[in-house]
Coordinates of C-alpha atoms in Angstrom, one line a residue:
M4 CA -47.0 -21.8 12.6
G5 CA -48.2 -18.1 12.7
S6 CA -50.4 -16.5 10.1
L7 CA -51.0 -17.9 6.8
G8 CA -48.6 -17.1 4.0
S9 CA -49.3 -14.0 1.9
N10 CA -49.0 -13.6 -1.9
W11 CA -46.2 -11.2 -1.4
Q12 CA -44.1 -13.9 0.1
E13 CA -44.5 -16.0 -3.1
Q14 CA -43.6 -13.2 -5.3
A15 CA -40.6 -12.4 -3.0
W16 CA -39.2 -15.9 -3.9
E17 CA -39.7 -15.4 -7.5
F18 CA -37.9 -12.0 -7.4
L19 CA -34.9 -14.0 -5.8
D20 CA -34.7 -16.2 -8.8
K21 CA -35.1 -13.4 -11.3
V22 CA -33.1 -10.4 -10.1
G23 CA -29.5 -10.9 -9.9
E24 CA -29.1 -7.9 -7.6
L25 CA -31.3 -9.3 -5.0
R26 CA -29.8 -12.7 -5.2
Y27 CA -26.3 -11.1 -4.5
Y28 CA -27.7 -9.1 -1.5
V29 CA -29.3 -12.1 0.1
G30 CA -26.2 -14.3 -0.5
W31 CA -24.0 -11.6 1.1
R32 CA -26.2 -11.2 4.2
S33 CA -26.7 -14.7 4.8
A34 CA -23.1 -15.7 4.4
S35 CA -22.1 -12.9 6.6
V36 CA -24.4 -14.2 9.3
A37 CA -23.3 -17.8 8.8
R38 CA -19.5 -16.7 9.6
C39 CA -20.7 -15.5 13.1
Q40 CA -20.6 -18.1 16.0
L41 CA -23.2 -18.8 18.6
I42 CA -21.9 -18.6 22.2
G43 CA -23.5 -18.9 25.8
S44 CA -23.4 -15.8 27.7
D45 CA -24.2 -14.6 31.2
L46 CA -26.5 -11.6 31.7
D47 CA -24.9 -8.7 33.6
P48 CA -27.0 -8.3 36.8
D49 CA -26.6 -4.5 36.7
T50 CA -27.3 -3.6 33.0
G51 CA -29.2 -6.7 31.9
R52 CA -26.9 -7.0 28.9
P53 CA -25.1 -10.1 27.8
T54 CA -21.5 -10.3 29.0
G55 CA -20.4 -12.1 25.9
Y56 CA -19.1 -15.2 27.8
T57 CA -20.0 -17.6 30.6
E58 CA -18.3 -20.2 32.8
N59 CA -21.4 -22.3 33.3
A60 CA -20.5 -25.6 31.9
T61 CA -24.1 -26.6 31.2
V62 CA -25.0 -23.5 29.2
Q63 CA -21.7 -24.2 27.2
R64 CA -22.7 -27.6 26.4
I65 CA -26.1 -26.8 25.3
V66 CA -25.1 -24.1 22.8
R67 CA -22.3 -26.2 21.7
D68 CA -24.8 -29.2 20.9
I69 CA -27.1 -27.0 18.9
A70 CA -27.3 -28.2 15.3
G71 CA -24.5 -30.8 16.1
G72 CA -21.8 -28.1 16.5
V73 CA -20.2 -25.3 14.7
T74 CA -20.8 -26.6 11.1
G75 CA -24.4 -27.3 11.6
Q76 CA -24.9 -23.9 13.3
S77 CA -23.4 -22.2 10.3
Q78 CA -25.9 -23.8 8.1
I79 CA -28.8 -23.1 10.3
L80 CA -27.8 -19.4 10.4
K81 CA -27.3 -19.2 6.7
R82 CA -30.8 -20.5 5.8
L83 CA -32.5 -18.6 8.6
T84 CA -31.1 -15.5 7.3
T85 CA -32.4 -16.2 3.9
G86 CA -35.8 -16.8 5.2
L87 CA -35.7 -13.5 7.3
T88 CA -34.6 -11.6 4.4
V89 CA -37.0 -12.9 1.6
P90 CA -40.2 -14.0 3.0
G91 CA -39.5 -12.7 6.5
E92 CA -39.8 -15.9 8.4
G93 CA -38.1 -19.5 8.7
F94 CA -39.1 -22.4 10.7
V95 CA -36.6 -24.2 12.7
A96 CA -37.1 -28.1 13.4
M97 CA -35.3 -30.6 15.5
I98 CA -36.5 -34.0 14.4
V99 CA -35.8 -37.6 15.5
R100 CA -35.6 -40.2 12.8
D101 CA -35.4 -44.0 12.9
S102 CA -31.9 -45.2 11.7
E103 CA -33.3 -48.6 10.8
S104 CA -35.2 -47.1 8.1
H105 CA -32.8 -44.5 7.0
D106 CA -29.2 -44.9 6.2
T107 CA -28.5 -41.3 5.3
Y108 CA -29.1 -37.8 6.7
S109 CA -31.4 -35.7 5.0
D110 CA -28.6 -33.9 3.1
G111 CA -27.6 -37.2 1.6
S112 CA -24.5 -37.9 3.8
P113 CA -24.3 -41.4 5.4
L114 CA -25.1 -41.9 9.1
S115 CA -22.4 -42.0 11.6
L116 CA -21.6 -45.3 13.3
E117 CA -22.8 -43.8 16.6
D118 CA -26.3 -42.8 15.2
Q119 CA -26.3 -46.3 13.5
E120 CA -25.9 -48.2 16.7
Q121 CA -28.3 -45.9 18.9
G122 CA -31.2 -46.9 16.5
E123 CA -32.3 -43.2 16.1
F124 CA -30.8 -39.9 15.4
Q125 CA -31.5 -36.0 15.6
E126 CA -31.4 -33.7 12.8
W127 CA -31.7 -29.8 12.8
I128 CA -33.3 -28.2 9.9
V129 CA -34.7 -24.9 8.6
L130 CA -37.9 -25.1 6.7
S131 CA -39.6 -22.6 4.5
R132 CA -43.6 -22.3 4.7
D133 CA -43.8 -24.3 1.4
E134 CA -42.1 -27.1 3.0
I135 CA -44.7 -27.5 5.8
K136 CA -47.9 -29.1 4.9
A137 CA -51.0 -30.2 6.8
S138 CA -51.3 -34.0 7.1
G139 CA -54.6 -35.4 8.5
S140 CA -56.7 -33.3 10.8
D141 CA -53.8 -31.8 12.9
G142 CA -50.8 -33.2 11.7
L143 CA -47.9 -31.7 9.9
E144 CA -45.6 -33.3 7.1
F145 CA -42.1 -31.8 6.4
T146 CA -40.4 -32.0 3.1
L147 CA -36.7 -32.5 3.8
E148 CA -33.7 -31.6 1.8
D149 CA -33.5 -35.0 0.0
D150 CA -37.3 -34.6 -0.8
S151 CA -38.2 -37.3 1.7
K152 CA -41.1 -36.7 3.9
H153 CA -41.3 -36.7 7.7
L154 CA -44.4 -36.7 9.9
F155 CA -43.9 -34.3 12.9
D156 CA -44.1 -36.0 16.3
E157 CA -45.1 -33.6 19.0
E158 CA -43.5 -36.0 21.6
R159 CA -40.1 -36.1 20.1
D160 CA -39.8 -33.3 17.5
L161 CA -39.5 -29.7 18.0
L162 CA -40.7 -26.9 15.7
F163 CA -40.7 -23.2 16.3
R164 CA -41.0 -20.1 13.9
V165 CA -38.4 -17.3 13.8
W166 CA -39.8 -14.2 12.0
N167 CA -39.6 -10.3 11.7
P168 CA -42.8 -9.0 13.1
H169 CA -44.6 -6.5 10.9
P170 CA -44.8 -3.1 12.7
R171 CA -48.6 -2.9 12.0
K172 CA -49.5 -6.6 12.8
A173 CA -47.0 -8.6 14.7
S174 CA -48.2 -11.9 13.7
E175 CA -47.3 -11.3 10.1
A176 CA -43.9 -11.6 8.7
D177 CA -42.1 -8.7 7.4
S178 CA -38.8 -8.3 5.2
P179 CA -36.7 -5.9 3.3
V180 CA -37.9 -7.4 0.1
R181 CA -41.5 -6.5 0.9
A182 CA -40.9 -3.0 0.9
A183 CA -38.9 -3.1 -2.3
E184 CA -41.7 -4.8 -4.3
D185 CA -42.2 -2.1 -6.6
A186 CA -38.5 -1.4 -7.6
L187 CA -38.1 -5.1 -8.2
L188 CA -41.2 -5.2 -10.4
E189 CA -39.6 -2.3 -12.6
I190 CA -36.4 -4.4 -12.8
V191 CA -38.2 -7.4 -14.0
R192 CA -40.2 -5.6 -16.5
T193 CA -37.6 -3.4 -17.9
T194 CA -35.1 -6.6 -18.1
K195 CA -37.8 -8.5 -19.9
S196 CA -38.4 -5.6 -22.5
I197 CA -34.6 -5.4 -23.2
D198 CA -34.5 -9.1 -23.4
N199 CA -37.4 -9.3 -25.9
A200 CA -35.8 -6.6 -28.0
A201 CA -32.5 -8.7 -28.1
K202 CA -34.4 -11.9 -29.0
S203 CA -36.0 -10.2 -31.9
R204 CA -32.7 -9.8 -33.6
L205 CA -32.3 -13.6 -33.6
V206 CA -35.3 -14.1 -36.1
G207 CA -32.9 -13.2 -38.9
N208 CA -31.6 -10.3 -40.8
G209 CA -34.9 -9.2 -42.0
I210 CA -36.4 -9.6 -45.4
V211 CA -36.1 -7.8 -48.8
F212 CA -39.6 -6.8 -50.1
V213 CA -39.8 -6.9 -53.8
P214 CA -42.6 -6.2 -56.4
Q215 CA -45.2 -8.8 -57.2
E216 CA -43.5 -9.5 -60.5
M217 CA -40.3 -10.8 -58.9
S218 CA -40.0 -14.4 -57.5
L219 CA -39.0 -15.5 -54.0
P220 CA -36.6 -18.3 -53.5
E221 CA -38.5 -21.6 -54.1
Q222 CA -38.5 -24.1 -51.2
S223 CA -38.5 -27.7 -52.3
A224 CA -41.6 -29.7 -51.1
P225 CA -40.9 -33.1 -49.6
G226 CA -41.4 -36.0 -51.8
A227 CA -39.5 -38.9 -53.6
T228 CA -37.3 -38.1 -56.5
P229 CA -38.4 -40.3 -59.4
M230 CA -35.8 -42.5 -60.9
T231 CA -35.2 -43.5 -64.6
G232 CA -37.2 -46.6 -65.5
D233 CA -39.8 -46.0 -62.9
A234 CA -43.3 -46.8 -64.0
P235 CA -45.6 -43.7 -63.5
G236 CA -47.7 -43.7 -60.7
P237 CA -51.5 -43.5 -60.6
D238 CA -53.1 -40.2 -61.5
Y239 CA -55.8 -39.3 -59.2
G240 CA -56.8 -36.3 -60.8
V241 CA -55.8 -33.9 -57.9
P242 CA -54.2 -30.8 -59.3
Y243 CA -51.0 -29.7 -57.5
A244 CA -51.6 -26.0 -56.0
A245 CA -48.4 -24.2 -55.9
P246 CA -48.2 -22.0 -52.8
S247 CA -48.7 -18.4 -53.2
A248 CA -46.0 -15.9 -52.8
S249 CA -47.2 -14.7 -49.5
Q250 CA -47.5 -18.5 -48.3
Q251 CA -43.9 -19.0 -49.4
L252 CA -42.8 -15.9 -47.6
Q253 CA -44.4 -17.3 -44.4
D254 CA -43.0 -20.5 -44.6
L255 CA -39.7 -19.1 -45.4
L256 CA -39.7 -16.7 -42.5
Y257 CA -40.6 -19.5 -40.1
Q258 CA -37.9 -21.7 -41.1
V259 CA -35.3 -19.1 -41.1
G260 CA -36.5 -17.6 -37.6
T261 CA -36.7 -21.1 -36.0
T262 CA -33.1 -22.0 -37.2
A263 CA -31.7 -18.6 -36.1
Y264 CA -33.3 -18.9 -32.6
K265 CA -32.2 -22.4 -32.0
D266 CA -28.5 -21.7 -33.3
Q267 CA -27.6 -18.2 -32.7
E268 CA -24.3 -18.6 -34.4
S269 CA -26.0 -19.9 -37.6
M270 CA -25.9 -18.0 -40.9
A271 CA -29.7 -17.6 -40.9
A272 CA -29.2 -15.0 -38.1
F273 CA -27.1 -12.9 -40.3
M274 CA -27.9 -13.4 -43.9
P275 CA -31.0 -11.7 -45.4
I276 CA -33.5 -13.6 -47.6
I277 CA -32.7 -12.9 -51.3
A278 CA -35.2 -12.7 -54.1
S279 CA -34.6 -12.7 -57.8
V280 CA -35.3 -9.5 -59.8
P281 CA -35.4 -8.2 -63.3
G282 CA -33.0 -5.2 -63.7
E283 CA -35.8 -2.7 -64.2
W284 CA -37.3 -3.4 -60.7
T285 CA -34.0 -2.9 -58.7
D286 CA -35.2 0.4 -57.4
K287 CA -38.4 -1.0 -56.1
V288 CA -36.6 -3.4 -53.5
K289 CA -36.7 -2.4 -49.9
H290 CA -34.9 -4.2 -46.9
V291 CA -37.0 -4.3 -43.7
T292 CA -35.7 -5.8 -40.5
F293 CA -37.6 -7.2 -37.7
D294 CA -35.5 -6.4 -34.6
S295 CA -36.9 -4.0 -32.0
Q296 CA -34.4 -1.2 -30.8
V297 CA -33.8 -1.1 -26.9
A298 CA -35.5 2.0 -25.9
E299 CA -33.2 4.4 -24.0
T300 CA -36.0 4.9 -21.5
S301 CA -35.9 1.2 -20.5
L302 CA -32.1 1.2 -19.8
K303 CA -32.6 4.4 -17.6
T304 CA -35.7 3.0 -15.8
R305 CA -33.9 -0.3 -14.9
E306 CA -30.8 1.7 -13.6
A307 CA -33.1 3.9 -11.5
A308 CA -35.0 0.9 -10.3
I309 CA -31.7 -0.8 -9.2
R310 CA -30.9 2.3 -7.4
R311 CA -34.1 2.4 -5.6
L312 CA -33.7 -1.3 -4.6
A313 CA -30.2 -0.5 -3.1
M314 CA -31.9 2.4 -1.0
S315 CA -34.7 0.0 0.2
L316 CA -32.6 -3.1 1.3
D317 CA -30.9 -3.4 4.7
V318 CA -27.4 -2.7 3.2
A319 CA -25.2 0.1 2.5
P320 CA -26.2 1.2 -1.1
E321 CA -22.5 1.1 -2.2
R322 CA -22.6 -2.7 -1.7
L323 CA -25.1 -3.0 -4.8
L324 CA -24.0 0.2 -6.6
G325 CA -20.2 0.1 -6.2
L326 CA -18.0 2.7 -4.6
G327 CA -18.5 6.0 -6.3
A328 CA -15.8 8.6 -7.3
N329 CA -16.1 10.2 -3.7
S330 CA -15.2 6.8 -1.9
N331 CA -11.8 5.3 -1.1
H332 CA -10.6 2.3 0.8
W333 CA -10.9 4.1 4.2
S334 CA -14.7 4.7 3.4
A335 CA -14.9 1.1 2.2
W336 CA -13.8 -0.2 5.5
A337 CA -16.2 2.0 7.3
I338 CA -19.1 0.6 5.0
A339 CA -18.1 -2.8 5.9
E340 CA -18.1 -1.9 9.8
D341 CA -21.4 -0.3 9.6
D342 CA -22.9 -3.2 7.5
V343 CA -22.0 -5.6 10.4
K344 CA -23.3 -3.3 13.2
V345 CA -26.5 -2.1 11.4
H346 CA -27.5 -4.9 8.9
V347 CA -26.0 -8.2 10.4
V348 CA -26.4 -7.8 14.0
P349 CA -30.1 -7.1 14.0
V350 CA -30.6 -10.4 12.2
L351 CA -28.3 -12.3 14.7
E352 CA -30.4 -10.9 17.6
T353 CA -33.6 -11.9 16.2
I354 CA -32.2 -15.6 15.7
V355 CA -30.5 -15.8 19.1
A356 CA -33.8 -14.5 20.9
S357 CA -35.6 -17.5 19.4
L358 CA -33.1 -19.9 20.2
T359 CA -32.9 -18.7 23.8
Q360 CA -36.6 -19.1 24.1
F361 CA -37.2 -22.3 22.6
I362 CA -33.9 -24.1 23.2
L363 CA -31.9 -22.8 26.1
R364 CA -34.6 -21.9 28.7
P365 CA -36.5 -25.2 28.5
L366 CA -33.3 -27.1 28.8
L367 CA -32.0 -25.0 31.8
E368 CA -35.3 -25.4 33.6
K369 CA -35.0 -29.1 33.1
E370 CA -31.4 -29.1 34.6
G371 CA -32.8 -26.9 37.5
I372 CA -30.9 -23.9 36.6
D373 CA -32.4 -20.4 36.7
P374 CA -32.7 -19.6 32.9
D375 CA -33.1 -15.7 33.7
H376 CA -29.2 -15.5 34.1
Y377 CA -28.2 -16.7 30.8
V378 CA -29.0 -16.1 27.0
I379 CA -27.5 -17.5 23.7
W380 CA -25.6 -14.8 22.1
Y381 CA -23.4 -14.2 19.1
D382 CA -19.6 -13.4 18.3
T383 CA -19.1 -11.3 15.2
T384 CA -15.3 -11.2 15.5
P385 CA -14.8 -13.3 12.2
L386 CA -16.5 -10.6 10.3
T387 CA -14.9 -7.5 12.0
Q388 CA -11.5 -8.8 12.6
D389 CA -8.9 -7.9 9.8
P390 CA -7.5 -11.1 8.6
D391 CA -4.2 -9.5 7.8
K392 CA -2.6 -8.9 11.3
K393 CA 0.9 -8.0 10.2
A394 CA 0.8 -4.4 11.1
E395 CA -0.7 -5.2 14.7
A396 CA 1.6 -8.1 15.2
K397 CA 4.8 -5.9 14.5
D398 CA 3.5 -3.2 16.7
A399 CA 2.7 -5.6 19.5
H400 CA 6.2 -7.1 19.1
D401 CA 7.8 -3.7 19.3
R402 CA 5.9 -3.0 22.4
G403 CA 7.1 -6.3 24.0
G404 CA 3.5 -7.8 23.9
L405 CA 4.3 -10.5 21.3
T406 CA 7.2 -13.0 20.8
T407 CA 9.2 -13.2 17.9
K408 CA 7.9 -16.6 17.1
A409 CA 4.4 -15.3 17.0
L410 CA 5.4 -12.3 15.0
R411 CA 6.9 -14.9 12.4
K412 CA 3.6 -16.6 12.3
Y413 CA 1.6 -13.6 11.6
S414 CA 3.9 -12.3 8.9
G415 CA 3.6 -15.8 7.0
F416 CA 7.0 -17.2 8.1
D417 CA 7.8 -20.5 9.9
D418 CA 10.3 -21.2 12.7
S419 CA 13.0 -22.1 10.0
D420 CA 13.1 -18.5 8.7
G421 CA 14.3 -17.2 12.2
Y422 CA 17.4 -17.7 14.2
D423 CA 18.2 -20.7 15.9
L424 CA 19.2 -19.5 19.3
T425 CA 20.0 -22.9 20.7
T426 CA 23.1 -23.2 18.8
A427 CA 26.4 -21.1 18.7
E428 CA 25.9 -20.7 14.9
G429 CA 22.5 -19.1 15.3
W430 CA 23.9 -16.5 17.8
Q431 CA 26.7 -15.7 15.5
E432 CA 24.3 -15.3 12.6
L433 CA 22.3 -12.9 14.7
A434 CA 25.4 -11.0 15.8
R435 CA 26.4 -10.6 12.1
D436 CA 23.0 -9.3 11.0
K437 CA 22.9 -6.9 14.0
A438 CA 26.4 -5.6 13.3
S439 CA 25.7 -5.1 9.6
A440 CA 22.7 -3.1 10.5
D441 CA 24.4 -0.9 13.2
V442 CA 28.2 -0.9 13.1
S443 CA 28.4 0.8 16.5
L444 CA 27.4 -2.7 18.0
I445 CA 30.7 -4.3 16.7
P446 CA 32.6 -3.9 20.0
T447 CA 29.6 -5.2 21.9
L448 CA 29.2 -8.2 19.5
A449 CA 32.8 -9.0 19.1
P450 CA 32.9 -12.2 21.1
L451 CA 30.3 -13.6 18.8
L452 CA 31.6 -12.1 15.6
G453 CA 35.0 -13.9 16.2
G454 CA 37.9 -13.1 13.7
V455 CA 35.7 -11.0 11.5
A456 CA 35.5 -8.3 14.3
N457 CA 39.3 -7.9 14.4
Q458 CA 39.2 -6.9 10.7
I459 CA 36.6 -4.1 11.1
T460 CA 37.3 -0.8 12.6
P461 CA 34.1 0.5 14.0
P462 CA 33.5 4.3 13.8
P463 CA 34.6 6.4 16.9
Q464 CA 31.6 7.0 19.2
Q465 CA 31.2 10.7 20.2
S466 CA 30.3 11.1 23.8
A467 CA 27.4 13.3 24.6
I468 CA 29.4 15.3 27.2
D469 CA 33.2 16.0 26.9
A470 CA 35.2 14.4 29.8
P471 CA 36.5 16.8 32.3
T472 CA 40.3 17.2 32.6
D473 CA 42.0 15.6 35.6
T474 CA 43.6 18.6 37.6
T475 CA 44.5 16.5 40.6
P476 CA 48.2 16.9 41.4
T477 CA 50.5 13.8 41.0
A478 CA 52.0 12.6 44.2
P479 CA 55.8 12.5 44.5
E480 CA 57.2 9.1 43.9
S481 CA 59.0 9.1 47.3
E482 CA 55.7 9.6 48.9
T483 CA 54.1 6.6 50.3
L484 CA 50.4 6.3 49.6
P485 CA 48.1 5.5 52.4
E486 CA 46.9 2.0 52.6
S487 CA 43.5 1.6 51.0
E488 CA 41.1 -1.0 51.7
P489 CA 41.3 -4.2 49.6
V490 CA 39.1 -4.2 46.6
T491 CA 36.8 -7.0 47.0
Q492 CA 35.4 -8.8 44.2
P493 CA 31.7 -8.5 43.3
D494 CA 29.4 -11.1 44.4
S495 CA 28.5 -13.5 41.6
T496 CA 25.0 -12.5 41.4
D497 CA 26.0 -9.0 40.5
E498 CA 28.8 -9.4 37.9
P499 CA 29.4 -12.4 35.3
D500 CA 31.8 -15.0 35.9
T501 CA 35.2 -14.4 34.2
V502 CA 35.2 -17.8 32.3
T503 CA 31.9 -16.9 30.5
S504 CA 32.0 -13.1 30.9
A505 CA 32.2 -12.4 27.2
A506 CA 29.3 -14.5 26.2
V507 CA 27.3 -13.0 29.0
L508 CA 28.3 -9.6 28.3
V509 CA 26.9 -10.1 24.8
F510 CA 23.8 -11.4 26.3
V511 CA 23.4 -8.4 28.5
E512 CA 24.3 -5.8 25.9
T513 CA 21.9 -7.3 23.4
F514 CA 19.0 -7.5 25.9
T515 CA 19.7 -4.1 27.2
A516 CA 19.6 -2.7 23.5
R517 CA 16.2 -4.5 23.2
A518 CA 15.0 -2.9 26.5
L519 CA 16.1 0.6 25.5
E520 CA 14.5 0.1 22.1
L521 CA 11.1 -0.6 23.7
A522 CA 11.5 2.3 26.1
N523 CA 12.2 4.8 23.3
K524 CA 9.3 3.5 21.1
R525 CA 7.0 4.1 24.1
R526 CA 8.3 7.5 24.7
R527 CA 8.2 8.6 21.0
N528 CA 5.3 10.9 20.2
R529 CA 4.5 13.8 17.7
A530 CA 6.2 16.4 20.0
N531 CA 9.6 14.7 20.0
A532 CA 9.6 12.9 16.8
A533 CA 12.4 15.3 15.5
Q534 CA 14.7 13.6 18.2
F535 CA 14.4 10.3 16.7
R536 CA 15.4 11.1 13.1
D537 CA 18.8 9.6 11.9
V538 CA 19.4 8.0 15.3
P539 CA 19.3 4.2 16.0
I540 CA 16.0 3.7 18.0
H541 CA 18.0 2.0 21.0
L542 CA 20.1 5.3 21.3
A543 CA 17.3 7.8 20.8
H544 CA 17.0 8.3 24.7
R545 CA 20.3 10.3 24.5
N546 CA 18.4 13.1 22.9
L547 CA 15.5 12.9 25.4
P548 CA 15.1 14.1 28.8
A549 CA 15.9 11.8 31.6
V550 CA 13.3 9.7 33.3
P551 CA 12.9 8.8 36.9
A552 CA 14.3 5.3 37.8
A553 CA 10.8 4.2 39.1
E554 CA 9.5 4.5 35.6
V555 CA 12.1 2.4 33.9
P556 CA 10.8 -1.0 34.7
K557 CA 7.4 -0.3 33.0
L558 CA 9.1 1.4 30.0
I559 CA 11.2 -1.6 29.4
E560 CA 8.4 -4.1 30.1
G561 CA 8.5 -7.1 27.5
W562 CA 12.2 -6.9 26.6
D563 CA 12.7 -10.6 27.7
T564 CA 9.8 -12.1 25.6
S565 CA 12.3 -13.5 23.0
V566 CA 15.2 -14.3 25.4
P567 CA 16.3 -17.9 25.0
W568 CA 16.4 -18.6 28.7
G569 CA 17.6 -22.1 28.2
A570 CA 20.8 -21.0 26.5
V571 CA 21.4 -18.6 29.3
E572 CA 20.8 -20.9 32.1
R573 CA 23.3 -23.4 30.3
L574 CA 25.9 -20.8 30.8
G575 CA 25.3 -21.1 34.6
F576 CA 23.2 -17.8 34.9
T577 CA 19.6 -17.5 36.4
R578 CA 16.9 -15.4 34.8
H579 CA 16.9 -13.2 37.8
T580 CA 20.6 -12.4 37.4
I581 CA 20.5 -11.4 33.8
A582 CA 17.2 -9.5 34.3
S583 CA 18.8 -7.4 37.3
W584 CA 21.7 -6.6 35.0
V585 CA 19.5 -5.5 32.0
E586 CA 17.4 -3.4 34.4
R587 CA 20.4 -1.9 35.9
D588 CA 21.9 -0.9 32.7
A589 CA 18.7 0.4 31.3
I590 CA 18.1 2.6 34.4
D591 CA 21.8 3.9 34.0
E592 CA 21.0 5.0 30.4
L593 CA 17.5 6.3 30.8
T594 CA 18.2 8.4 33.8
K595 CA 21.1 10.3 32.3
V596 CA 20.6 13.9 31.3
A597 CA 20.9 14.4 27.6
G598 CA 24.0 16.1 26.5

């Protein structure tokens, strides 16, 4: 159990209920830690640091079963973080309960069928010191979430303490709230002062003081109203003493103040008390209000105390105070990164160290596995990873590291928004879109464009180098040319079959353009950015120096990630054949000297 609780811990819990800024900080920190994940990890034999993963199935199973899985672990992490932040400690308990006498878990949810059949079930809970009481001479009694009680059984249950050791006395707990006690007291005091000033206005709109010769509005005394014909009542000889003016004033103030306090929208909160007055006494009337003005010093003191609190807690001050005039979204992102590294990770390391010591090591020893090689570790990826991956996905797709299908997923589209490349209509739609974006592709895409291509005259392509004039003399007609060797048809693995040549040429040209696009994007840098302006990206290499043929395969790597190989194979061509043609054409283009 550690040392006995201290008075500052009780006050820290009170601050959590009274100071909204502290409540926000504790909620942010506990929610951040709860989003992280517990993982099993090997220890690097050279550095002794966790590697962040393990292939040991036993370690994986032990970590996976903690608190019943990811959902339970998230709740354990959340409440432990609250304990470490406010009183500086929390107690983790694994208790075994009898399912015959309990039909629900401590959170009120019904027992699973499996737990009902087994006759007993386990629960993982986090307790504060106030929820653990002594029972008998040496027993302990836990107060659970549903306010039920559980007697600690040393034979079946487990209880261990997780705490921040104080630098001076390690057995005592320490927390960020402990060091911020003075600032929190100032916030509570000044807030109370401001609140009292506001409440004073609810008593009414003051009173109009008049000379003694004037009369206050008379309040009717409770009693029965006599009716005509009633017999007179007995006269006991007790004279009726009318209340004095001061008593009337006191009663009236109490009645008006009570009404205004209970109903802040009532007219009693706005209307002054009016007294009748002869005309010659009007200049003697004075209106006095009861409200207290909020002192400017109280507002400034509270603001300064909140700033002190922000500087005292384990968090970037901007998270409590807001981003200042010198901050922007880049510095906000840096603040978030620093919060994880400096303020979230230390909490996780404290928690996983205790879980390793009291959970993992004993269970590994029981399994006959050396516990010195493994630890329970954490994964903060859910906190540090940008949930919007569109930019990263587009860049990975352009570099050939991501499929078009995956790009659509990260961009928020589904497969129905893409081209159906399993049908001829899908290929024609793709060809039309490509041709509309770059008219120079019309001749290449003509077989897919069909009759539409015949109605479009593409712009003439200017060659990079003027073709040389043929100066070879023409042979006389009577001269017999020497026999030349017969032209052999290329092997079917080198050129497409004539029956499907048009479709295959479209495939090859389209995929080659994709390969050249990837190569040019990988070659683009600040130095040659000017050569890419106003030039289609797949033609930009014509303005760049030639590259060695050996470098081309690496430059075009990934061009085939979105190739519909099923459609290609249905045309009778293998992946190897198409790939060899694309690589050949890409080498031919990229190894040319720019004109």
